[in-house]
mmCIF file of C-alpha atoms and ligand atoms in Angstrom:
data_model
loop_
_atom_site.group_PDB
_atom_site.id
_atom_site.type_symbol
_atom_site.label_atom_id
_atom_site.label_comp_id
_atom_site.label_asym_id
_atom_site.label_seq_id
_atom_site.Cartn_x
_atom_site.Cartn_y
_atom_site.Cartn_z
ATOM 1 C CA MET A 585 38.416 7.633 -3.696
ATOM 2 C CA ASN A 586 37.453 11.041 -2.383
ATOM 3 C CA GLN A 587 34.037 10.539 -0.770
ATOM 4 C CA ALA A 588 33.194 14.232 -1.110
ATOM 5 C CA ARG A 589 32.873 13.631 -4.823
ATOM 6 C CA HIS A 590 29.952 11.259 -4.280
ATOM 7 C CA ALA A 591 26.390 12.461 -3.923
ATOM 8 C CA TYR A 592 22.893 11.155 -3.565
ATOM 9 C CA VAL A 593 20.661 13.401 -5.618
ATOM 10 C CA THR A 594 16.912 13.838 -5.608
ATOM 11 C CA LEU A 595 14.530 16.234 -7.359
ATOM 12 C CA VAL A 596 11.774 18.438 -5.990
ATOM 13 C CA THR A 597 9.637 20.704 -8.179
ATOM 14 C CA ASN A 598 6.832 21.441 -5.746
ATOM 15 C CA ALA A 599 6.052 21.447 -2.025
ATOM 16 C CA ASP A 600 4.512 17.975 -2.122
ATOM 17 C CA TYR A 601 7.693 16.339 -3.299
ATOM 18 C CA ALA A 602 9.629 18.368 -0.699
ATOM 19 C CA VAL A 603 7.573 16.456 1.878
ATOM 20 C CA GLY A 604 8.763 13.240 0.284
ATOM 21 C CA ALA A 605 12.368 14.423 0.175
ATOM 22 C CA LEU A 606 12.336 15.100 3.916
ATOM 23 C CA ALA A 607 11.739 11.422 4.678
ATOM 24 C CA LEU A 608 14.315 10.429 2.070
ATOM 25 C CA VAL A 609 17.018 12.749 3.421
ATOM 26 C CA ARG A 610 16.405 11.627 6.995
ATOM 27 C CA SER A 611 16.540 7.994 5.948
ATOM 28 C CA LEU A 612 19.832 8.529 4.088
ATOM 29 C CA GLN A 613 21.388 10.294 7.080
ATOM 30 C CA ARG A 614 20.551 7.298 9.240
ATOM 31 C CA THR A 615 22.545 5.007 6.948
ATOM 32 C CA ARG A 616 25.691 6.994 7.932
ATOM 33 C CA THR A 617 26.553 7.599 4.332
ATOM 34 C CA ASP A 618 29.885 9.218 3.410
ATOM 35 C CA ALA A 619 28.308 10.935 0.433
ATOM 36 C CA GLU A 620 26.723 14.364 0.186
ATOM 37 C CA ILE A 621 22.967 14.631 -0.157
ATOM 38 C CA VAL A 622 21.751 17.022 -2.826
ATOM 39 C CA VAL A 623 18.217 18.234 -3.403
ATOM 40 C CA MET A 624 17.785 19.726 -6.858
ATOM 41 C CA HIS A 625 14.825 22.086 -6.799
ATOM 42 C CA THR A 626 13.129 24.360 -9.246
ATOM 43 C CA GLY A 627 12.437 28.022 -8.575
ATOM 44 C CA GLY A 628 8.804 27.089 -8.051
ATOM 45 C CA VAL A 629 9.419 25.520 -4.659
ATOM 46 C CA ASP A 630 8.808 27.776 -1.662
ATOM 47 C CA ALA A 631 11.747 28.468 0.623
ATOM 48 C CA THR A 632 9.622 27.297 3.566
ATOM 49 C CA ALA A 633 9.317 23.872 1.977
ATOM 50 C CA LEU A 634 13.073 23.663 1.425
ATOM 51 C CA THR A 635 14.374 24.944 4.775
ATOM 52 C CA PRO A 636 13.770 21.682 6.672
ATOM 53 C CA LEU A 637 15.835 19.834 4.059
ATOM 54 C CA ALA A 638 18.769 22.201 4.501
ATOM 55 C CA SER A 639 18.422 21.893 8.284
ATOM 56 C CA LEU A 640 18.857 18.149 7.966
ATOM 57 C CA GLY A 641 22.113 18.734 6.105
ATOM 58 C CA ALA A 642 21.049 18.471 2.484
ATOM 59 C CA ARG A 643 22.689 20.723 -0.078
ATOM 60 C CA LEU A 644 20.085 22.644 -2.080
ATOM 61 C CA VAL A 645 20.875 23.188 -5.743
ATOM 62 C CA GLU A 646 18.563 25.168 -7.961
ATOM 63 C CA ALA A 647 17.871 23.435 -11.267
ATOM 64 C CA GLU A 648 15.378 24.690 -13.795
ATOM 65 C CA LEU A 649 13.125 22.578 -15.949
ATOM 66 C CA LEU A 650 14.712 21.591 -19.236
ATOM 67 C CA PRO A 651 14.562 24.036 -22.161
ATOM 68 C CA THR A 652 12.399 21.677 -24.210
ATOM 69 C CA SER A 653 10.335 22.924 -27.145
ATOM 70 C CA GLU A 654 6.717 24.027 -26.886
ATOM 71 C CA ALA A 655 5.656 21.041 -28.996
ATOM 72 C CA PHE A 656 7.540 18.655 -26.713
ATOM 73 C CA ASN A 657 5.955 20.233 -23.624
ATOM 74 C CA GLU A 658 2.511 19.950 -25.208
ATOM 75 C CA ARG A 659 2.947 16.246 -25.904
ATOM 76 C CA HIS A 660 4.095 15.546 -22.362
ATOM 77 C CA GLN A 661 1.502 17.648 -20.575
ATOM 78 C CA ARG A 662 -0.283 15.818 -17.789
ATOM 79 C CA VAL A 663 -3.745 15.701 -19.395
ATOM 80 C CA ARG A 664 -2.376 14.772 -22.773
ATOM 81 C CA LEU A 665 -0.011 12.076 -21.493
ATOM 82 C CA HIS A 666 -2.676 10.555 -19.260
ATOM 83 C CA ALA A 667 -4.971 10.377 -22.305
ATOM 84 C CA ASP A 668 -2.412 9.088 -24.821
ATOM 85 C CA ALA A 669 -0.651 6.643 -22.492
ATOM 86 C CA PRO A 670 -3.092 5.940 -19.657
ATOM 87 C CA PHE A 671 -1.914 4.523 -16.336
ATOM 88 C CA THR A 672 -3.903 1.329 -15.890
ATOM 89 C CA LYS A 673 -2.099 -0.177 -12.891
ATOM 90 C CA GLY A 674 -2.244 2.631 -10.344
ATOM 91 C CA ASN A 675 -2.917 6.344 -9.867
ATOM 92 C CA LYS A 676 -0.592 9.311 -10.058
ATOM 93 C CA PRO A 677 -1.280 12.026 -7.495
ATOM 94 C CA ALA A 678 -2.709 15.363 -8.664
ATOM 95 C CA PHE A 679 0.566 17.082 -7.735
ATOM 96 C CA HIS A 680 2.558 14.963 -10.218
ATOM 97 C CA THR A 681 3.501 16.867 -13.384
ATOM 98 C CA PRO A 682 5.017 14.448 -15.921
ATOM 99 C CA LEU A 683 7.062 17.113 -17.671
ATOM 100 C CA ASP A 684 8.903 17.897 -14.420
ATOM 101 C CA ASN A 685 10.378 14.380 -14.353
ATOM 102 C CA PHE A 686 12.763 15.248 -17.173
ATOM 103 C CA ALA A 687 14.562 17.732 -14.896
ATOM 104 C CA LYS A 688 16.258 14.685 -13.347
ATOM 105 C CA LEU A 689 18.626 14.837 -16.286
ATOM 106 C CA ARG A 690 20.110 17.997 -14.749
ATOM 107 C CA LEU A 691 22.093 15.780 -12.399
ATOM 108 C CA TRP A 692 24.497 15.184 -15.292
ATOM 109 C CA GLN A 693 25.404 18.853 -14.855
ATOM 110 C CA LEU A 694 26.530 18.367 -11.244
ATOM 111 C CA THR A 695 30.100 17.901 -12.400
ATOM 112 C CA GLU A 696 31.490 18.806 -8.989
ATOM 113 C CA TYR A 697 30.666 15.159 -8.230
ATOM 114 C CA GLU A 698 32.390 12.275 -9.892
ATOM 115 C CA ARG A 699 29.586 9.816 -9.227
ATOM 116 C CA VAL A 700 26.002 10.210 -8.197
ATOM 117 C CA VAL A 701 23.136 7.961 -7.240
ATOM 118 C CA PHE A 702 19.765 9.447 -8.079
ATOM 119 C CA ILE A 703 16.818 8.563 -5.833
ATOM 120 C CA ASP A 704 13.205 9.676 -6.355
ATOM 121 C CA ALA A 705 11.769 11.917 -3.634
ATOM 122 C CA ASP A 706 9.110 9.266 -2.928
ATOM 123 C CA ALA A 707 11.590 6.674 -1.639
ATOM 124 C CA ILE A 708 13.311 5.871 1.653
ATOM 125 C CA VAL A 709 16.671 4.184 2.142
ATOM 126 C CA LEU A 710 16.858 1.606 4.903
ATOM 127 C CA ARG A 711 20.452 0.375 4.698
ATOM 128 C CA ASN A 712 23.734 1.881 3.608
ATOM 129 C CA ILE A 713 23.959 1.626 -0.185
ATOM 130 C CA ASP A 714 27.203 3.583 -0.693
ATOM 131 C CA ARG A 715 28.636 0.683 -2.652
ATOM 132 C CA LEU A 716 26.441 1.813 -5.553
ATOM 133 C CA PHE A 717 28.952 4.610 -6.145
ATOM 134 C CA SER A 718 31.371 2.047 -7.478
ATOM 135 C CA TYR A 719 28.791 0.613 -9.882
ATOM 136 C CA PRO A 720 28.929 1.683 -13.518
ATOM 137 C CA GLU A 721 26.747 4.180 -15.321
ATOM 138 C CA PHE A 722 24.007 3.258 -16.040
ATOM 139 C CA SER A 723 22.698 0.886 -13.367
ATOM 140 C CA ALA A 724 19.048 0.635 -12.362
ATOM 141 C CA ALA A 725 16.671 -1.982 -11.001
ATOM 142 C CA PRO A 726 13.940 -3.498 -13.145
ATOM 143 C CA ASN A 727 10.431 -2.034 -12.945
ATOM 144 C CA VAL A 728 9.083 -5.069 -11.127
ATOM 145 C CA TYR A 729 5.773 -4.797 -9.328
ATOM 146 C CA GLU A 730 3.388 -7.230 -11.002
ATOM 147 C CA SER A 731 4.833 -9.919 -13.234
ATOM 148 C CA LEU A 732 7.900 -11.373 -14.930
ATOM 149 C CA ALA A 733 7.343 -9.193 -17.999
ATOM 150 C CA ASP A 734 8.275 -6.217 -15.781
ATOM 151 C CA PHE A 735 11.910 -7.332 -15.961
ATOM 152 C CA HIS A 736 12.120 -5.955 -19.494
ATOM 153 C CA ARG A 737 11.963 -2.412 -18.239
ATOM 154 C CA LEU A 738 13.964 -0.380 -15.787
ATOM 155 C CA ASN A 739 12.577 1.865 -13.092
ATOM 156 C CA SER A 740 14.191 5.305 -12.959
ATOM 157 C CA GLY A 741 13.533 5.868 -9.248
ATOM 158 C CA VAL A 742 17.083 4.723 -8.359
ATOM 159 C CA PHE A 743 20.045 4.812 -10.727
ATOM 160 C CA THR A 744 23.788 5.406 -10.914
ATOM 161 C CA ALA A 745 25.321 8.120 -13.086
ATOM 162 C CA ARG A 746 28.543 10.028 -13.813
ATOM 163 C CA PRO A 747 27.935 13.729 -14.266
ATOM 164 C CA SER A 748 29.258 15.123 -17.524
ATOM 165 C CA GLU A 749 28.255 18.219 -19.478
ATOM 166 C CA ALA A 750 28.913 16.335 -22.701
ATOM 167 C CA THR A 751 26.472 13.587 -21.694
ATOM 168 C CA PHE A 752 23.900 16.175 -20.655
ATOM 169 C CA ARG A 753 24.120 17.986 -23.993
ATOM 170 C CA SER A 754 23.932 14.768 -25.941
ATOM 171 C CA MET A 755 20.870 13.716 -23.952
ATOM 172 C CA LEU A 756 19.067 16.981 -24.672
ATOM 173 C CA ALA A 757 19.705 16.538 -28.371
ATOM 174 C CA VAL A 758 18.215 13.048 -28.368
ATOM 175 C CA LEU A 759 15.363 13.894 -26.011
ATOM 176 C CA ASP A 760 13.594 16.649 -27.890
ATOM 177 C CA HIS A 761 13.400 15.639 -31.510
ATOM 178 C CA PRO A 762 10.273 16.272 -33.586
ATOM 179 C CA GLU A 763 7.436 13.924 -32.594
ATOM 180 C CA ALA A 764 9.406 12.448 -29.661
ATOM 181 C CA PHE A 765 6.956 11.031 -27.137
ATOM 182 C CA TRP A 766 8.408 9.366 -24.046
ATOM 183 C CA ARG A 767 5.332 7.659 -22.617
ATOM 184 C CA ARG A 768 6.860 7.144 -19.168
ATOM 185 C CA THR A 769 8.920 10.323 -19.421
ATOM 186 C CA ASP A 770 12.501 10.144 -18.065
ATOM 187 C CA GLN A 771 12.141 6.413 -17.477
ATOM 188 C CA THR A 772 11.413 5.586 -21.107
ATOM 189 C CA PHE A 773 14.058 8.050 -22.228
ATOM 190 C CA LEU A 774 16.811 6.663 -19.982
ATOM 191 C CA GLN A 775 16.095 3.093 -21.002
ATOM 192 C CA SER A 776 16.383 4.113 -24.638
ATOM 193 C CA TYR A 777 19.498 6.266 -24.077
ATOM 194 C CA PHE A 778 21.252 3.471 -22.146
ATOM 195 C CA PRO A 779 20.075 0.328 -23.969
ATOM 196 C CA ASP A 780 22.822 -1.699 -22.245
ATOM 197 C CA TRP A 781 21.783 -0.638 -18.740
ATOM 198 C CA HIS A 782 23.114 -2.741 -15.882
ATOM 199 C CA GLY A 783 20.499 -4.454 -13.752
ATOM 200 C CA LEU A 784 20.527 -3.892 -10.014
ATOM 201 C CA PRO A 785 18.785 -6.357 -7.712
ATOM 202 C CA VAL A 786 15.165 -5.336 -7.086
ATOM 203 C CA PHE A 787 16.033 -4.730 -3.421
ATOM 204 C CA PHE A 788 17.765 -1.480 -4.390
ATOM 205 C CA ASN A 789 14.433 -0.138 -5.604
ATOM 206 C CA MET A 790 11.627 -2.171 -4.095
ATOM 207 C CA LEU A 791 8.351 -0.862 -5.499
ATOM 208 C CA GLN A 792 5.511 -0.646 -3.026
ATOM 209 C CA TYR A 793 3.081 -2.675 -5.179
ATOM 210 C CA VAL A 794 5.316 -5.725 -4.706
ATOM 211 C CA TRP A 795 3.900 -5.780 -1.172
ATOM 212 C CA PHE A 796 0.487 -6.981 -2.408
ATOM 213 C CA ASN A 797 1.165 -8.210 -5.976
ATOM 214 C CA LEU A 798 4.325 -10.274 -5.421
ATOM 215 C CA PRO A 799 4.580 -10.721 -1.641
ATOM 216 C CA GLY A 800 6.916 -13.685 -2.082
ATOM 217 C CA LEU A 801 9.591 -11.278 -3.321
ATOM 218 C CA TRP A 802 9.466 -9.060 -0.244
ATOM 219 C CA ASP A 803 12.085 -9.776 2.382
ATOM 220 C CA TRP A 804 12.916 -7.013 4.848
ATOM 221 C CA LYS A 805 16.337 -8.559 5.413
ATOM 222 C CA SER A 806 17.247 -7.654 1.824
ATOM 223 C CA VAL A 807 15.278 -4.489 1.074
ATOM 224 C CA SER A 808 17.583 -1.445 0.914
ATOM 225 C CA VAL A 809 15.229 1.079 -0.696
ATOM 226 C CA VAL A 810 11.432 1.250 -0.570
ATOM 227 C CA HIS A 811 9.968 3.254 -3.453
ATOM 228 C CA TYR A 812 6.368 4.473 -3.216
ATOM 229 C CA GLN A 813 5.551 4.475 -6.914
ATOM 230 C CA TYR A 814 2.050 5.644 -7.973
ATOM 231 C CA GLU A 815 0.146 6.788 -4.838
ATOM 232 C CA LYS A 816 2.275 8.632 -2.275
ATOM 233 C CA PRO A 817 2.259 7.796 1.449
ATOM 234 C CA TRP A 818 1.523 11.439 2.350
ATOM 235 C CA GLU A 819 -1.459 11.692 -0.027
ATOM 236 C CA LYS A 820 -4.879 12.432 1.358
ATOM 237 C CA ASP A 821 -7.562 9.969 0.236
ATOM 238 C CA HIS A 822 -4.948 7.387 -0.625
ATOM 239 C CA PRO A 823 -6.923 4.695 -2.451
ATOM 240 C CA LYS A 824 -4.587 1.855 -1.402
ATOM 241 C CA ALA A 825 -3.963 3.000 2.174
ATOM 242 C CA ASP A 826 -5.410 -0.138 3.751
ATOM 243 C CA LYS A 827 -3.441 -2.525 1.608
ATOM 244 C CA LEU A 828 -0.183 -0.640 2.139
ATOM 245 C CA LYS A 829 -0.617 0.371 5.790
ATOM 246 C CA PRO A 830 2.650 -1.125 7.131
ATOM 247 C CA LEU A 831 4.646 0.623 4.406
ATOM 248 C CA ILE A 832 2.825 3.915 4.893
ATOM 249 C CA ASP A 833 3.397 3.765 8.654
ATOM 250 C CA LEU A 834 7.083 3.160 8.015
ATOM 251 C CA TRP A 835 7.310 6.189 5.726
ATOM 252 C CA HIS A 836 5.598 8.393 8.339
ATOM 253 C CA ALA A 837 8.112 7.305 10.966
ATOM 254 C CA PHE A 838 10.954 8.447 8.701
ATOM 255 C CA HIS A 839 9.146 11.652 7.832
ATOM 256 C CA SER A 840 8.563 12.651 11.451
ATOM 257 C CA GLY A 841 11.757 11.080 12.738
ATOM 258 C CA GLU A 842 9.738 9.476 15.501
ATOM 259 C CA GLY A 843 9.126 5.806 16.110
ATOM 260 C CA ILE A 844 11.475 4.524 13.415
ATOM 261 C CA PRO A 845 11.313 0.775 14.020
ATOM 262 C CA ASP A 846 14.167 -1.663 14.339
ATOM 263 C CA LEU A 847 14.449 -3.103 10.827
ATOM 264 C CA ASN A 848 14.822 -6.586 12.244
ATOM 265 C CA SER A 849 11.391 -6.304 13.806
ATOM 266 C CA LEU A 850 9.524 -5.678 10.545
ATOM 267 C CA GLU A 851 7.201 -8.423 9.381
ATOM 268 C CA ASN A 852 7.105 -9.584 5.798
ATOM 269 C CA PRO A 853 3.736 -9.444 3.995
ATOM 270 C CA ALA A 854 1.397 -12.351 4.347
ATOM 271 C CA GLY A 855 2.136 -14.880 1.628
ATOM 272 C CA SER A 856 5.856 -14.184 1.456
HETATM 273 N N1 UDP B 1488 8.985 14.969 -9.466
HETATM 274 C C1 UDP B 1488 8.767 16.248 -8.966
HETATM 275 N N2 UDP B 1488 7.617 16.913 -9.330
HETATM 276 C C2 UDP B 1488 6.684 16.386 -10.152
HETATM 277 C C3 UDP B 1488 6.898 15.076 -10.657
HETATM 278 C C4 UDP B 1488 8.045 14.402 -10.295
HETATM 279 O O1 UDP B 1488 9.580 16.766 -8.199
HETATM 280 O O2 UDP B 1488 5.659 17.040 -10.409
HETATM 281 C C5 UDP B 1488 10.239 14.250 -9.117
HETATM 282 C C6 UDP B 1488 10.226 13.615 -7.719
HETATM 283 O O3 UDP B 1488 11.567 13.443 -7.300
HETATM 284 C C7 UDP B 1488 9.578 12.281 -7.997
HETATM 285 C C8 UDP B 1488 10.208 11.903 -9.320
HETATM 286 O O4 UDP B 1488 10.379 13.140 -10.007
HETATM 287 O O5 UDP B 1488 9.836 11.330 -6.963
HETATM 288 C C9 UDP B 1488 9.384 10.941 -10.182
HETATM 289 O O6 UDP B 1488 7.989 11.116 -10.014
HETATM 290 P P1 UDP B 1488 7.126 10.068 -9.158
HETATM 291 O O7 UDP B 1488 7.991 9.558 -8.071
HETATM 292 O O8 UDP B 1488 5.852 10.718 -8.732
HETATM 293 O O9 UDP B 1488 6.807 8.907 -10.212
HETATM 294 P P2 UDP B 1488 6.511 7.354 -9.892
HETATM 295 O O10 UDP B 1488 7.637 6.849 -9.039
HETATM 296 O O11 UDP B 1488 5.178 7.284 -9.224
HETATM 297 O O12 UDP B 1488 6.525 6.743 -11.258
HETATM 298 MN MN1 MN B 1489 8.862 7.657 -7.652
#
């Protein structure tokens, strides 16, 4: 298969997530991937925030927010969503706008690629995961970070897709119907759109809360992607900074490119 038709894709709608994407892009480069690395960005992101990503070799593709209706936008506004479907397990940073998440769906319009793997801008990739390009659409890992019940849901921070304008159009039609409320935005939508989603092992999308909630599941020998869901490692006044220090230090090493540790030297959390 022609490797040039494979791409890792992430999304950045503001300068804060561009910070995240820098660590992600650097981490992907280190895995010696054959695929292209694409950063979809909205017009709202400053060129100065994007330049370092291009310098690392990422392809920048402008992608606007979806043309959803006013009523839809109202229902998914940050204040409204946080009130109607509160986050009880962790905190979302102030720079997180729920409505922006839906722009992920634009990757289905990147039809110059045959297969893509989407990765949230708040993740880092530790090992080569190019084999995901041969996995079917739609594959994602379960949203596991607390208990067995989490296996019922997927997490949309890492998933496999096949770009197609027809799929994109069909998604838009389903997404924005009267009264539609996707409580966890793109994640809830994708799970509903692909009810027969294929389950990836959790190691392809290891959520940071596993570190303290389910330490027995954490094994550095298996973890391919670390995903910093809820609080971000570059946030000021990070309420869980003490608990997550080893993971935050790791992210900073990838962000700066300095002091990236030998993966074999990483210690599993106490209790694992
Ligand atoms: N995102 C973005 N701007 C926003 C919100 C989200 O660019 O205001 C993108 C970014 O790629 C981010 C992803 O959408 O990683 C999902 O949001 P986030 O990772 O904050 O959600 P969580 O993983 O905490 O559920
Ligand atoms: Mn995320």
